[in-house]
Amino acid sequence: MVFKVFRNIPLPGRMRHPVHNKSLKQRMRDEVPEGAEQFHVAWVRNAPHARICVLQMEAVADGEAVLGGFKGVLATQVGSSIGSPQTVRVVFDENQTSLEEISKQTGFEIVDEDGTRPFVLAPPDQQKYHLQQTPIANMITELPKGGKVYNSPLFAARLNAYCNGYGSEENLQQDCAYLTENHCSYLMNVWKEKRKE
């Protein structure tokens, strides 16, 4: 699955901010802090119903892992949104899950329900944290942008989830088809140990 981002494209039906009566594009220009990344619409090949949201939690390393193992989540990035540190930006397929379901199941607070607020990515050492602590960390690329494995943010998010005991055994076994036997065995053992905790 390839993750493509189109920037500065206004969202349909949301051309003007209801309170400030400015276009969202203009409002973003007014408020984007230095270092923030504008991120309006995500298109994930084979998932045209992708949506973006930002969720806040107390521990982003664990939160990113929880979200990476959640059905329908396609990509995760650790960072902060205006007034909301400790957040994870999530791309999910609304045909498989909903923002409300993700928030309800995880207990994480929704701070941006449509991905239009500026978002500052956390440093690379905070992206896919649990995966980075393993011998398969050398497979991760593009950490400054949230991380990919085999050019897939979905695969990186899922591997990170398995490293902290999240995700399903069925998905883990399916994903093992893309890993070496040693990596698969290691990941399966870590996943089982973390599930016991």
Short mmCIF file of C-alpha atoms in Angstrom, two decimals:
data_model
loop_
_atom_site.label_atom_id
_atom_site.label_comp_id
_atom_site.label_asym_id
_atom_site.label_seq_id
_atom_site.Cartn_x
_atom_site.Cartn_y
_atom_site.Cartn_z
CA MET A 1 0.00 0.00 0.00
CA VAL A 2 1.47 3.37 -1.00
CA PHE A 3 0.74 6.45 1.10
CA LYS A 4 0.51 9.72 -0.82
CA VAL A 5 -0.12 13.14 0.65
CA PHE A 6 -1.61 16.06 -1.21
CA ARG A 7 -1.02 19.37 0.53
CA ASN A 8 -2.95 22.64 0.42
CA ILE A 9 -6.12 21.14 -1.05
CA PRO A 10 -9.21 22.55 0.68
CA LEU A 11 -11.63 19.97 1.99
CA PRO A 12 -14.94 19.80 0.13
CA GLY A 13 -17.80 21.37 2.07
CA ARG A 14 -15.45 23.08 4.49
CA MET A 15 -14.25 25.98 2.45
CA ARG A 16 -14.96 28.62 5.13
CA HIS A 17 -14.38 28.44 8.85
CA PRO A 18 -17.79 28.76 10.58
CA VAL A 19 -16.58 31.16 13.31
CA HIS A 20 -13.82 33.21 11.69
CA ASN A 21 -15.41 33.28 8.21
CA LYS A 22 -11.99 32.78 6.63
CA SER A 23 -11.17 30.06 4.20
CA LEU A 24 -9.51 27.13 5.96
CA LYS A 25 -6.52 27.54 3.68
CA GLN A 26 -6.16 31.19 4.76
CA ARG A 27 -6.71 30.27 8.40
CA MET A 28 -3.95 27.65 8.16
CA ARG A 29 -1.56 30.26 6.74
CA ASP A 30 -2.45 32.56 9.64
CA GLU A 31 -1.77 29.97 12.35
CA VAL A 32 0.94 27.60 11.12
CA PRO A 33 3.79 27.74 13.64
CA GLU A 34 7.35 27.37 12.46
CA GLY A 35 8.17 23.72 11.80
CA ALA A 36 4.53 22.69 11.40
CA GLU A 37 3.49 20.61 8.45
CA GLN A 38 0.27 21.44 6.62
CA PHE A 39 -1.61 18.24 5.95
CA HIS A 40 -5.11 18.48 4.54
CA VAL A 41 -6.05 15.38 2.57
CA ALA A 42 -4.52 11.92 2.47
CA TRP A 43 -5.08 9.46 -0.33
CA VAL A 44 -4.02 5.92 0.31
CA ARG A 45 -4.03 3.73 -2.78
CA ASN A 46 -6.72 1.06 -2.50
CA ALA A 47 -8.38 3.01 0.33
CA PRO A 48 -10.20 5.99 -1.21
CA HIS A 49 -12.19 6.49 2.00
CA ALA A 50 -9.16 7.55 4.02
CA ARG A 51 -9.64 10.19 6.69
CA ILE A 52 -7.19 12.02 8.92
CA CYS A 53 -7.59 12.86 12.59
CA VAL A 54 -5.38 13.77 15.53
CA LEU A 55 -5.78 12.11 18.92
CA GLN A 56 -4.25 13.12 22.24
CA MET A 57 -2.99 10.74 24.91
CA GLU A 58 -0.63 10.66 27.89
CA ALA A 59 2.01 8.32 26.43
CA VAL A 60 2.45 8.76 22.68
CA ALA A 61 4.81 5.81 22.20
CA ASP A 62 2.20 3.43 23.58
CA GLY A 63 -0.64 5.36 21.94
CA GLU A 64 0.95 5.09 18.51
CA ALA A 65 1.37 1.33 19.05
CA VAL A 66 -2.27 0.92 20.14
CA LEU A 67 -3.47 2.83 17.09
CA GLY A 68 -1.18 0.94 14.70
CA GLY A 69 -2.84 -2.32 15.71
CA PHE A 70 -6.37 -0.95 15.35
CA LYS A 71 -8.43 -2.32 12.45
CA GLY A 72 -8.74 0.26 9.67
CA VAL A 73 -5.77 2.41 10.72
CA LEU A 74 -3.51 2.98 7.73
CA ALA A 75 -0.75 5.25 9.11
CA THR A 76 0.37 6.93 12.34
CA GLN A 77 2.69 9.84 13.13
CA VAL A 78 3.72 11.15 16.56
CA GLY A 79 3.78 14.91 17.06
CA SER A 80 1.86 17.85 18.44
CA SER A 81 -1.01 19.98 17.29
CA ILE A 82 -1.68 23.58 18.31
CA GLY A 83 -2.36 23.56 22.06
CA SER A 84 -2.20 19.76 22.18
CA PRO A 85 1.15 18.14 22.87
CA GLN A 86 1.41 14.34 23.03
CA THR A 87 -0.66 13.62 19.94
CA VAL A 88 -0.73 11.05 17.17
CA ARG A 89 -1.96 11.87 13.68
CA VAL A 90 -3.89 8.93 12.27
CA VAL A 91 -4.97 8.07 8.76
CA PHE A 92 -7.80 5.55 8.80
CA ASP A 93 -10.21 3.99 6.34
CA GLU A 94 -13.71 5.10 7.28
CA ASN A 95 -15.13 2.02 5.53
CA GLN A 96 -13.42 -0.14 8.19
CA THR A 97 -13.77 2.01 11.30
CA SER A 98 -14.88 5.46 12.45
CA LEU A 99 -13.22 8.22 14.40
CA GLU A 100 -15.79 7.77 17.14
CA GLU A 101 -15.06 4.03 17.34
CA ILE A 102 -11.30 4.63 17.54
CA SER A 103 -11.76 7.22 20.31
CA LYS A 104 -14.26 5.05 22.19
CA GLN A 105 -12.11 1.88 22.04
CA THR A 106 -8.83 3.61 22.92
CA GLY A 107 -10.05 6.31 25.28
CA PHE A 108 -7.93 8.87 23.41
CA GLU A 109 -9.23 12.43 23.09
CA ILE A 110 -10.04 13.77 19.62
CA VAL A 111 -8.26 17.10 19.14
CA ASP A 112 -8.63 17.43 15.36
CA GLU A 113 -11.40 15.42 13.72
CA ASP A 114 -10.57 16.27 10.11
CA GLY A 115 -6.79 16.79 10.04
CA THR A 116 -6.91 20.49 9.17
CA ARG A 117 -5.03 21.89 12.18
CA PRO A 118 -1.28 22.40 11.90
CA PHE A 119 0.71 19.44 13.15
CA VAL A 120 4.40 19.36 14.10
CA LEU A 121 6.05 15.97 13.74
CA ALA A 122 8.03 14.70 16.72
CA PRO A 123 11.74 13.90 16.25
CA PRO A 124 12.61 10.63 14.47
CA ASP A 125 13.56 8.87 17.71
CA GLN A 126 9.93 9.19 18.86
CA GLN A 127 8.37 7.76 15.68
CA LYS A 128 7.62 4.01 15.78
CA TYR A 129 9.38 3.93 19.16
CA HIS A 130 8.69 0.28 20.03
CA LEU A 131 9.81 -0.95 16.62
CA GLN A 132 13.02 1.08 16.94
CA GLN A 133 13.93 -0.88 20.08
CA THR A 134 14.12 -4.19 18.18
CA PRO A 135 16.64 -5.94 15.92
CA ILE A 136 14.36 -5.26 12.96
CA ALA A 137 14.67 -1.49 13.37
CA ASN A 138 17.04 -1.36 10.39
CA MET A 139 14.01 -1.96 8.14
CA ILE A 140 12.49 1.44 9.01
CA THR A 141 12.87 4.27 6.51
CA GLU A 142 11.66 7.87 6.49
CA LEU A 143 11.50 8.19 10.29
CA PRO A 144 11.46 12.01 10.13
CA LYS A 145 8.09 11.66 8.35
CA GLY A 146 6.66 9.02 10.70
CA GLY A 147 8.36 5.89 9.36
CA LYS A 148 7.82 3.27 6.69
CA VAL A 149 8.78 -0.36 6.29
CA TYR A 150 8.98 -1.66 2.73
CA ASN A 151 7.76 1.79 1.63
CA SER A 152 4.54 1.32 3.60
CA PRO A 153 3.42 3.43 6.58
CA LEU A 154 0.74 0.79 7.25
CA PHE A 155 3.30 -1.99 7.60
CA ALA A 156 5.47 0.20 9.87
CA ALA A 157 2.46 1.04 12.08
CA ARG A 158 1.47 -2.62 12.35
CA LEU A 159 5.00 -3.84 13.15
CA ASN A 160 5.27 -1.14 15.81
CA ALA A 161 1.96 -2.35 17.29
CA TYR A 162 3.13 -5.97 17.41
CA CYS A 163 6.31 -4.88 19.23
CA ASN A 164 4.15 -3.67 22.10
CA GLY A 165 1.64 -6.54 22.09
CA TYR A 166 -1.12 -4.91 20.04
CA GLY A 167 -2.77 -6.06 16.82
CA SER A 168 -4.19 -9.48 16.09
CA GLU A 169 -2.34 -12.76 15.83
CA GLU A 170 -4.03 -13.35 12.47
CA ASN A 171 -2.61 -10.08 11.04
CA LEU A 172 0.79 -10.81 12.55
CA GLN A 173 0.90 -14.21 10.86
CA GLN A 174 -0.13 -12.65 7.55
CA ASP A 175 2.51 -9.92 7.88
CA CYS A 176 5.17 -12.51 8.69
CA ALA A 177 5.00 -13.58 5.05
CA TYR A 178 6.96 -10.40 4.25
CA LEU A 179 9.62 -10.91 6.93
CA THR A 180 12.55 -13.26 7.26
CA GLU A 181 11.97 -16.34 9.37
CA ASN A 182 14.20 -14.89 12.14
CA HIS A 183 12.36 -11.56 12.16
CA CYS A 184 9.00 -13.29 12.19
CA SER A 185 9.98 -15.59 15.04
CA TYR A 186 11.39 -12.65 17.04
CA LEU A 187 8.27 -10.54 16.46
CA MET A 188 5.91 -13.39 17.36
CA ASN A 189 7.79 -14.01 20.63
CA VAL A 190 7.80 -10.30 21.55
CA TRP A 191 4.10 -9.98 20.72
CA LYS A 192 3.21 -13.01 22.89
CA GLU A 193 5.33 -11.77 25.82
CA LYS A 194 3.80 -8.30 25.71
CA ARG A 195 0.30 -9.78 25.59
CA LYS A 196 1.01 -11.57 28.89
CA GLU A 197 1.93 -8.31 30.68
#
